Amino acid sequence: MTQQARDALLDGLNPAQRQAVEHVDGPLLIVAGPGSGKTRVITHRIAYLNRHVGIGPGRIGAVTFTNRAAKEMRTRLEHLLGDRARYVSAGTFHSLCAQILRRDGKAIGLPPEFVIMDDDDQLGLIKRAMVICEVDPKKFPPRSILSAISSAKSQLLTPEGLAQRATGYYDEVVRRIFIEYQTLMSRSRGVDFDDLLSRTIELFRESPEALAKYQERFIHLMVDEFQDTNVAQYEIAKQIAGKYRNLAVVGDPDQSIYSWRNADIRNILSFQKDFPGTVVVNLSQNYRSTSNILNASRKLISANRHRLEQDLFTDNEEGAKIIIAEAYNEDEEAQLVLQEVERLTREEDFKLRDFVVTYRVNAQSRALEEACLRYGVPYKLVGGTRFYQRREVKDLVAYLRLLQDPYDEPSLIRVINVPVRGIGKRSIDDLIAWAGSLSIPAYAALQLLAGDGTEALDGARDTDTSPFSPRQRHQLVGFLKLINDLQACLPDMELPELIDEVLTRSGYRRSLLDSEEPDAEDRLDNLREFRGVSADWVGMPSSESLQPFLENAALVSEQDAIVEDEQQYLTLITLHQIKGLEYPVVFITGVEDGVLPHTRSLDDPDQLEEERRIAYVGMTRARKRLYLLRSFRRRLFGAPTGNPPSRFLRDIPEELVEAAATRARATGGGLRAPGSPGATPASIVDDGPIVQAGPPPFRAGDKVSHASFGQGIVVNCLAKPGDYEITVAFKGQSGIKRLLHSFAKLESAQTPPSPKVVAEPISEPFEG
DNA sequence: GGTTTTCACGTTACG
DNA sequence: CGTGAAAACC
C-alpha cells in the first residue's frame, strides 16, 4: 500500500478516529458516543488492516448487532476494498456460531442437520416440559420461565449451576423445567438461540483443534454495539481472540438498552481487566446533531447515576430549538406530527424520508398509522409482527422443516392438524406419550404405526402397543403419507414449486381460500411473498436448497430488508429498533411518565436508568430537528388514562427548548411558528379563530387520483376548520380513505369543472 | 373432534 | 381495545 493510499484512508478523520483506525496491534476498546462516526472508523479500520497491514480480508471478522448492520458494513467496505470486501466475515454472533456448529458441531455430538428453534418453538417446549414436571402454568407463566432459562443460558449457567445459585422455590421449578426442556430440545435435534452460543463455547472447550482453527481464521475480530452483548457472546469473542489478542470492541454504555434481554454492561467494564494493555479510544466528537440536540441529550443522560462521563461535543451549528408540545390525546398527538411533517415538507427542504416517528411501545403506532391514512401519507411501519413470525408463514416453514428433517418435533406438532384433518389434541398427546414411551421421535412412531397399521386396519387385529383407535390411526397415517409424498418431491422440484406443492397437497391453500376470516386474503399474500423469497434459490433441486433457505429464514429477520429503497415514506419505529439509525427530523411521541419511562420501570432505579438511555438513544438519532410530544390523555388497553409529562423532560435545559405551549396558544394549537401558514387541527378546542379554507375543492362524484392510492371517486367533502376532509373511494386495495385536502395531493382525474380551484389545491389553504 | 365463546392479559426484541 | 388461548359447547 502506498503512502498516498494510506493517507487517503486516514484523510478526514479526527485524531481519535485516526488512532482507532491505526491501532491494529492488540486489544482495543472504543467508547463511541452517538454520531461519532463509529461505523466509519470500523470500516476504515478493516480496510486499513487489509490494505496497509496486509491481513487477508478473509481473516478479519466483524460481529454486528443485526444482520442489517452487517449488510451496511459490507456495502461501505465495498467502496474501500472493492471486491475484497466480500471476504470480510461480517455477521451476528448467532450467524457466526451457526456456521461454526454446522461445520464442527460433530465434535460435541451435535448433528450438522440441527434445527434452529425460535421463540414460539421454545415456548411450546417449555409448556410441554411444564406438563411433564407437573407445574401449573397459571402459577408459573411459561413466558417468565422461558426468560429465566434464557437468562441462565446466556450467562452460561447449566441447570446445576442454576441450582447452586438457587435462592428459593422458584429457582427449583425453573431448574426442573430447564432440564426437561433441554431433553425435549435435543430429542428433536433442536438448538435455540442461546444454545448456538453456549454450544460453540462448549465446542471450543472440548476441541482445542476447533478452537485453534477459528483463532487462526479470525486473526482480527471486531465487535460492534459491545454494550449490548451478553456474557456468552463476550466469551466467544474472548475465546477466538485468545491467541492473537486482536480484539477490538466498540460500544457506548449510555446506549445500552437491552439489559432486559441479558445484555451485560459489565462486559465493557471487565474488558480492560480481561485484556491487560487495552488501548482505550474515546470518540467524543459528534458529527450528527445540532449542538442544541446534543446538549439536551447530554443533560438528559448525565442525570443517570451509574455511568462513565463522556465529554461529548460538536462543532455543528446550534440549530433549531427542541420543540416540546402537548396534545390532548394520542390522535391529536399524531395529528400534530403529521401537520408538522406537512409543514416542513412544504416550507423547507425536507422530504418524507427525512422524518421518523418513534415511540416506546408498539401499541402507540396505531394512532400514528391512522393519522397517516387520514392524511394520505405513505408510511412504513418497522417491526410489529415480523414476517417470519406470522402464523401462516410459520406453518409453511414448519412443513418445509419437516420435509428437511422429519424428526423436527415442534414442526410436526405445529402442522399435524393444520389445516384441520381430524387429529385433535387428544391424538397428539397420545402420539407424543407413545413415542416417548418407546424413546423414539414422533415421526418414527408414525412410521411404526403405518407399518403395522395396514394389517390392523384390514384385519381388525390390534397386537401393537399403540393407543389409537382405527379412526385416529387412519388420520395419523394419512398425515405421514402426506409428508413422505412431499419429501419424495424434493429432488425433482425447485423451491417455489415445492412450496406450491406443499400448499396444495396439504390443503392449506384450499382452507384459506374457503376461509371466512377477513385476513385470509392477507395470509395468502404473505405466502405468495414467501414463495417469492424462495425464488432466490432456484437453479437447483430443493433437496439442496431447502437447508440453506431455512437457515436463512431462521437467522435473518425481515428487519434486514428494510430502508434502502428510494420510496418516499414516513418511518414509524420503536425506540429500541431505531438504535443505530439517524434522521434529519425525529419525533418522539408519548414522552410521559408511564410510557417513557414505562410504568413497569418506575419503581426500579436501574430500570429507570435504562429508560433514560432509551430516551437518550431516541434523541440522539436526530440531526436537525427534534420534537418531544406528549399527550394529556391516552388510551391504554382501552381504558383512558392521564399521564403526567415525563420526568425526563425536566432534565432538558429550558434554554434549548422552544416554548411550544406559548406558541400553541398564540396560533390555536399547532406546532408552527407564529404567523406561518398551516392548517389548524380540527379537534383542538381553543380560542383561536376558525378559518375556513375557501370553497369546497371537490364535489361528490368527482374523479380524482392520488399518488399512492391511485384512482378514485369523491364520496363526500366535509368542511373542517381551515380545511376540508374528503372521503374518496379508491379503486382496488386502497378502498375508502378520508383525506385532508390541505395535505393529500389529490388531483382531478378529468377536466375539472372549476379549474381555478383544482389547479392549485394544496399550497395555501388559508388563502380562501 | 371441531367450533364457538369467554377470558385474561398487555414493554422493549436481537438471532 | 385487540388478541390469543383455554373452556365450554355442539
Tab-separated table of C-alpha atoms in Angstrom, chain A residues 386-696:
chain	number	residue	atom	x	y	z
A	386	ARG	CA	-42.478	-9.736	11.776
A	387	PHE	CA	-42.898	-11.538	8.520
A	388	TYR	CA	-41.378	-14.811	9.608
A	389	GLN	CA	-43.413	-14.616	12.757
A	390	ARG	CA	-46.765	-14.628	11.010
A	391	ARG	CA	-48.804	-17.702	11.619
A	392	GLU	CA	-49.196	-18.771	8.009
A	393	VAL	CA	-45.519	-18.263	7.281
A	394	LYS	CA	-44.553	-20.234	10.339
A	395	ASP	CA	-46.928	-23.008	9.316
A	396	LEU	CA	-45.366	-23.219	5.911
A	397	VAL	CA	-41.871	-23.097	7.359
A	398	ALA	CA	-42.857	-25.913	9.702
A	399	TYR	CA	-43.922	-28.034	6.733
A	400	LEU	CA	-40.671	-27.322	4.977
A	401	ARG	CA	-38.636	-28.037	8.061
A	402	LEU	CA	-40.482	-31.280	8.397
A	403	LEU	CA	-39.547	-32.225	4.864
A	404	GLN	CA	-35.956	-31.423	5.529
A	405	ASP	CA	-35.926	-33.154	8.881
A	406	PRO	CA	-38.971	-35.226	9.787
A	407	TYR	CA	-37.713	-35.629	13.340
A	408	ASP	CA	-38.237	-31.946	13.988
A	409	GLU	CA	-40.948	-32.462	16.537
A	410	PRO	CA	-42.156	-28.931	17.175
A	411	SER	CA	-42.748	-28.528	13.469
A	412	LEU	CA	-44.553	-31.808	13.289
A	413	ILE	CA	-46.827	-30.895	16.128
A	414	ARG	CA	-47.399	-27.490	14.670
A	415	VAL	CA	-48.774	-28.700	11.370
A	416	ILE	CA	-50.079	-32.182	12.083
A	417	ASN	CA	-53.571	-30.729	12.275
A	418	VAL	CA	-53.121	-27.629	10.130
A	419	PRO	CA	-55.365	-27.393	8.260
A	420	VAL	CA	-57.681	-29.436	10.435
A	421	ARG	CA	-57.533	-33.051	9.453
A	422	GLY	CA	-59.103	-34.788	12.387
A	423	ILE	CA	-56.062	-35.080	14.596
A	424	GLY	CA	-57.038	-33.355	17.779
A	425	LYS	CA	-55.268	-32.524	20.979
A	426	ARG	CA	-56.005	-35.929	22.374
A	427	SER	CA	-54.420	-37.755	19.455
A	428	ILE	CA	-51.372	-35.541	19.536
A	429	ASP	CA	-50.886	-36.049	23.244
A	430	ASP	CA	-51.268	-39.792	22.804
A	431	LEU	CA	-48.786	-39.788	19.962
A	432	ILE	CA	-46.201	-37.907	21.969
A	433	ALA	CA	-46.707	-40.058	25.008
A	434	TRP	CA	-46.492	-43.243	22.965
A	435	ALA	CA	-43.384	-42.104	21.129
A	436	GLY	CA	-41.908	-41.050	24.439
A	437	SER	CA	-42.563	-44.439	25.943
A	438	LEU	CA	-40.737	-46.060	23.041
A	439	SER	CA	-37.950	-43.446	23.252
A	440	ILE	CA	-38.343	-42.588	19.604
A	441	PRO	CA	-39.251	-39.357	17.815
A	442	ALA	CA	-42.879	-38.835	16.962
A	443	TYR	CA	-42.195	-39.251	13.273
A	444	ALA	CA	-40.640	-42.649	13.863
A	445	ALA	CA	-43.680	-43.604	15.866
A	446	LEU	CA	-45.877	-42.630	12.945
A	447	GLN	CA	-43.899	-44.852	10.647
A	448	LEU	CA	-44.235	-47.681	13.077
A	449	LEU	CA	-47.927	-47.067	13.135
A	450	ALA	CA	-48.123	-47.110	9.371
A	451	GLY	CA	-46.104	-50.297	9.131
A	452	ASP	CA	-48.363	-52.227	11.443
A	453	GLY	CA	-51.355	-50.219	10.577
A	454	THR	CA	-52.343	-51.605	7.234
A	455	GLU	CA	-52.962	-55.073	8.563
A	456	ALA	CA	-54.570	-53.823	11.676
A	457	LEU	CA	-56.985	-51.719	9.718
A	458	ASP	CA	-57.918	-54.573	7.423
A	459	GLY	CA	-57.953	-57.394	9.833
A	460	ALA	CA	-59.089	-55.646	12.976
A	461	ARG	CA	-56.042	-57.127	14.631
A	462	ASP	CA	-54.509	-54.997	17.251
A	463	THR	CA	-51.370	-56.501	18.591
A	464	ASP	CA	-49.191	-53.426	18.717
A	465	THR	CA	-48.848	-51.146	21.670
A	466	SER	CA	-50.226	-48.011	20.079
A	467	PRO	CA	-53.107	-46.396	21.906
A	468	PHE	CA	-55.031	-45.313	18.831
A	469	SER	CA	-58.466	-46.131	17.565
A	470	PRO	CA	-58.677	-47.210	13.898
A	471	ARG	CA	-60.008	-43.801	13.011
A	472	GLN	CA	-57.209	-41.941	14.735
A	473	ARG	CA	-54.719	-44.274	13.199
A	474	HIS	CA	-56.137	-43.668	9.768
A	475	GLN	CA	-55.803	-39.904	10.140
A	476	LEU	CA	-52.285	-40.103	11.507
A	477	VAL	CA	-51.114	-42.421	8.776
A	478	GLY	CA	-52.716	-40.128	6.238
A	479	PHE	CA	-50.618	-37.259	7.550
A	480	LEU	CA	-47.482	-39.374	7.484
A	481	LYS	CA	-48.188	-40.252	3.881
A	482	LEU	CA	-48.573	-36.580	3.028
A	483	ILE	CA	-45.179	-35.777	4.492
A	484	ASN	CA	-43.491	-38.753	2.869
A	485	ASP	CA	-45.018	-37.997	-0.508
A	486	LEU	CA	-43.915	-34.399	-0.309
A	487	GLN	CA	-40.486	-35.452	0.770
A	488	ALA	CA	-40.227	-37.582	-2.336
A	489	CYS	CA	-40.702	-34.430	-4.383
A	490	LEU	CA	-37.581	-32.760	-3.017
A	491	PRO	CA	-35.071	-33.883	-5.669
A	492	ASP	CA	-37.388	-33.149	-8.570
A	493	MET	CA	-38.608	-29.700	-7.731
A	494	GLU	CA	-37.194	-26.271	-7.193
A	495	LEU	CA	-38.227	-24.416	-4.093
A	496	PRO	CA	-41.104	-22.291	-5.371
A	497	GLU	CA	-42.612	-25.330	-6.997
A	498	LEU	CA	-42.172	-27.343	-3.846
A	499	ILE	CA	-43.882	-24.657	-1.830
A	500	ASP	CA	-46.832	-24.722	-4.187
A	501	GLU	CA	-46.951	-28.457	-3.867
A	502	VAL	CA	-46.934	-28.248	-0.083
A	503	LEU	CA	-49.693	-25.682	-0.031
A	504	THR	CA	-51.822	-27.695	-2.402
A	505	ARG	CA	-51.301	-31.221	-1.159
A	506	SER	CA	-51.652	-30.247	2.463
A	507	GLY	CA	-54.915	-28.487	1.735
A	508	TYR	CA	-53.515	-25.328	3.284
A	509	ARG	CA	-54.289	-23.136	0.319
A	510	ARG	CA	-57.763	-24.591	-0.050
A	511	SER	CA	-58.582	-23.953	3.592
A	512	LEU	CA	-57.506	-20.335	3.286
A	513	LEU	CA	-59.467	-19.853	0.095
A	514	ASP	CA	-62.558	-21.268	1.735
A	515	SER	CA	-61.974	-19.367	4.938
A	516	GLU	CA	-64.483	-16.823	6.122
A	517	GLU	CA	-61.824	-14.955	8.061
A	518	PRO	CA	-61.260	-11.415	6.881
A	519	ASP	CA	-57.486	-11.717	6.853
A	520	ALA	CA	-57.367	-14.912	4.814
A	521	GLU	CA	-56.545	-12.816	1.779
A	522	ASP	CA	-53.566	-11.213	3.528
A	523	ARG	CA	-52.366	-14.599	4.581
A	524	LEU	CA	-52.366	-15.827	1.016
A	525	ASP	CA	-50.467	-12.703	0.042
A	526	ASN	CA	-47.873	-13.422	2.685
A	527	LEU	CA	-47.483	-16.959	1.457
A	528	ARG	CA	-47.040	-15.670	-2.058
A	529	GLU	CA	-44.406	-13.297	-0.817
A	530	PHE	CA	-42.683	-16.133	0.958
A	531	ARG	CA	-42.618	-18.131	-2.231
A	532	GLY	CA	-41.175	-15.062	-3.887
A	533	VAL	CA	-38.318	-15.043	-1.390
A	534	SER	CA	-37.619	-18.672	-2.181
A	535	ALA	CA	-37.089	-17.746	-5.819
A	536	ASP	CA	-33.580	-16.650	-4.829
A	537	TRP	CA	-32.709	-20.303	-4.533
A	538	VAL	CA	-33.782	-21.536	-7.938
A	539	GLY	CA	-31.420	-23.363	-10.198
A	540	MET	CA	-31.027	-26.408	-8.010
A	541	PRO	CA	-33.312	-29.084	-6.670
A	542	SER	CA	-34.961	-28.231	-3.393
A	543	SER	CA	-33.211	-31.172	-1.773
A	544	GLU	CA	-30.153	-28.959	-1.925
A	545	SER	CA	-31.638	-25.518	-1.485
A	546	LEU	CA	-34.078	-26.247	1.325
A	547	GLN	CA	-31.484	-26.392	4.076
A	548	PRO	CA	-29.742	-23.076	3.303
A	549	PHE	CA	-33.071	-21.464	2.619
A	550	LEU	CA	-34.447	-22.426	6.010
A	551	GLU	CA	-31.235	-21.486	7.748
A	552	ASN	CA	-31.541	-18.078	6.246
A	553	ALA	CA	-35.173	-17.799	7.252
A	554	ALA	CA	-34.243	-18.664	10.833
A	555	LEU	CA	-31.283	-16.341	11.106
A	556	VAL	CA	-32.346	-13.388	9.036
A	557	SER	CA	-35.156	-11.215	10.181
A	558	GLU	CA	-37.116	-9.097	7.791
A	559	GLN	CA	-35.822	-6.016	9.505
A	560	ASP	CA	-32.711	-6.568	7.453
A	561	ALA	CA	-34.604	-5.980	4.275
A	562	ILE	CA	-35.886	-2.512	5.072
A	563	VAL	CA	-34.865	1.043	4.312
A	564	GLU	CA	-32.635	1.014	1.195
A	565	ASP	CA	-35.342	1.705	-1.394
A	566	GLU	CA	-35.940	5.106	-2.924
A	567	GLN	CA	-39.575	5.207	-1.933
A	568	GLN	CA	-40.755	8.225	-0.041
A	569	TYR	CA	-42.470	7.306	3.137
A	570	LEU	CA	-42.699	8.260	6.757
A	571	THR	CA	-40.995	5.815	9.071
A	572	LEU	CA	-42.703	4.603	12.247
A	573	ILE	CA	-40.426	2.679	14.569
A	574	THR	CA	-39.894	1.854	18.230
A	575	LEU	CA	-37.147	3.463	20.224
A	576	HIS	CA	-35.423	0.099	20.547
A	577	GLN	CA	-35.309	-0.548	16.873
A	578	ILE	CA	-34.146	2.921	15.972
A	579	LYS	CA	-30.781	2.296	17.570
A	580	GLY	CA	-28.017	2.832	15.040
A	581	LEU	CA	-30.126	4.897	12.647
A	582	GLU	CA	-30.244	8.648	12.099
A	583	TYR	CA	-32.797	11.028	10.616
A	584	PRO	CA	-32.882	14.754	9.957
A	585	VAL	CA	-36.138	15.114	11.868
A	586	VAL	CA	-37.146	12.954	14.808
A	587	PHE	CA	-40.472	12.935	16.592
A	588	ILE	CA	-40.604	11.104	19.884
A	589	THR	CA	-44.185	10.554	20.956
A	590	GLY	CA	-45.551	9.621	24.334
A	591	VAL	CA	-42.942	11.467	26.364
A	592	GLU	CA	-44.915	10.834	29.508
A	593	ASP	CA	-44.355	9.203	32.841
A	594	GLY	CA	-45.831	5.774	32.358
A	595	VAL	CA	-44.853	5.479	28.720
A	596	LEU	CA	-41.322	6.855	28.622
A	597	PRO	CA	-40.274	5.907	31.257
A	598	HIS	CA	-42.544	2.919	31.101
A	599	THR	CA	-44.816	2.172	34.080
A	600	ARG	CA	-43.053	-1.087	34.762
A	601	SER	CA	-39.775	0.706	35.316
A	602	LEU	CA	-40.902	3.470	37.606
A	603	ASP	CA	-40.110	1.792	40.894
A	604	ASP	CA	-36.696	0.355	39.987
A	605	PRO	CA	-33.804	2.840	39.794
A	606	ASP	CA	-31.781	0.601	37.484
A	607	GLN	CA	-34.630	0.142	35.091
A	608	LEU	CA	-35.328	3.837	35.220
A	609	GLU	CA	-31.766	4.474	34.127
A	610	GLU	CA	-32.279	2.142	31.203
A	611	GLU	CA	-35.420	4.043	30.266
A	612	ARG	CA	-33.379	7.202	30.313
A	613	ARG	CA	-30.877	5.616	27.986
A	614	ILE	CA	-33.740	4.651	25.691
A	615	ALA	CA	-34.845	8.276	25.598
A	616	TYR	CA	-31.230	9.289	25.009
A	617	VAL	CA	-30.905	6.915	22.083
A	618	GLY	CA	-34.065	8.373	20.590
A	619	MET	CA	-32.982	11.985	20.973
A	620	THR	CA	-29.518	11.428	19.586
A	621	ARG	CA	-30.906	10.000	16.351
A	622	ALA	CA	-31.870	13.500	15.270
A	623	ARG	CA	-29.671	15.571	13.041
A	624	LYS	CA	-31.571	18.833	12.614
A	625	ARG	CA	-34.874	18.856	14.427
A	626	LEU	CA	-36.175	17.132	17.473
A	627	TYR	CA	-39.750	17.047	18.701
A	628	LEU	CA	-40.804	15.645	22.035
A	629	LEU	CA	-44.532	15.116	22.146
A	630	ARG	CA	-46.802	14.008	24.887
A	631	SER	CA	-50.482	13.834	25.298
A	632	PHE	CA	-52.711	14.768	28.145
A	633	ARG	CA	-54.875	11.704	27.746
A	634	ARG	CA	-54.008	8.389	26.297
A	635	ARG	CA	-55.963	5.229	25.778
A	636	LEU	CA	-54.014	2.292	27.116
A	637	PHE	CA	-55.671	-1.124	26.931
A	638	GLY	CA	-58.959	0.509	26.136
A	639	ALA	CA	-59.089	2.460	29.352
A	640	PRO	CA	-58.342	6.166	29.099
A	641	THR	CA	-55.515	7.288	31.316
A	642	GLY	CA	-53.893	10.603	32.012
A	643	ASN	CA	-50.132	10.637	32.199
A	644	PRO	CA	-48.055	13.456	33.605
A	645	PRO	CA	-45.213	14.821	31.468
A	646	SER	CA	-42.159	12.596	31.516
A	647	ARG	CA	-39.724	13.261	34.331
A	648	PHE	CA	-37.038	13.186	31.662
A	649	LEU	CA	-38.297	16.483	30.308
A	650	ARG	CA	-37.163	18.170	33.491
A	651	ASP	CA	-33.578	17.219	32.683
A	652	ILE	CA	-33.595	19.199	29.476
A	653	PRO	CA	-32.462	22.812	29.943
A	654	GLU	CA	-35.151	25.325	29.167
A	655	GLU	CA	-32.964	27.500	27.023
A	656	LEU	CA	-32.655	24.679	24.479
A	657	VAL	CA	-36.379	24.306	24.208
A	658	GLU	CA	-38.885	26.182	22.167
A	659	ALA	CA	-41.718	27.372	24.350
A	660	ALA	CA	-44.227	25.292	22.485
A	661	ALA	CA	-47.056	25.885	24.907
A	662	THR	CA	-46.931	29.622	24.399
A	663	ARG	CA	-46.766	29.239	20.708
A	664	ALA	CA	-49.551	26.760	20.652
A	665	ARG	CA	-51.806	29.224	22.400
A	666	ALA	CA	-50.882	32.042	20.050
A	667	THR	CA	-51.707	30.108	16.932
A	668	GLY	CA	-54.512	27.920	18.033
A	669	GLY	CA	-52.763	24.670	18.823
A	670	GLY	CA	-50.379	23.757	16.035
A	671	LEU	CA	-46.626	23.475	16.184
A	672	ARG	CA	-45.843	26.047	13.507
A	673	ALA	CA	-44.102	29.288	14.166
A	674	PRO	CA	-46.349	32.296	14.736
A	675	GLY	CA	-47.624	33.813	11.542
A	676	SER	CA	-46.634	30.987	9.250
A	677	PRO	CA	-49.436	29.297	7.382
A	678	GLY	CA	-50.658	25.845	8.197
A	679	ALA	CA	-53.826	24.004	8.907
A	680	THR	CA	-55.436	24.333	12.295
A	681	PRO	CA	-56.010	20.966	13.874
A	682	ALA	CA	-59.661	20.215	13.648
A	683	SER	CA	-60.021	18.710	17.076
A	684	ILE	CA	-58.224	21.263	19.170
A	685	VAL	CA	-60.746	23.260	21.076
A	686	ASP	CA	-59.098	26.575	21.647
A	687	ASP	CA	-59.815	30.238	21.436
A	688	GLY	CA	-58.152	30.699	18.041
A	689	PRO	CA	-60.403	31.883	15.242
A	690	ILE	CA	-61.924	29.301	12.994
A	691	VAL	CA	-60.846	29.891	9.459
A	692	GLN	CA	-62.492	28.257	6.509
A	693	ALA	CA	-60.369	27.363	3.525
A	694	GLY	CA	-62.189	28.645	0.509
A	695	PRO	CA	-64.900	26.876	-1.472
A	696	PRO	CA	-65.115	23.079	-1.470
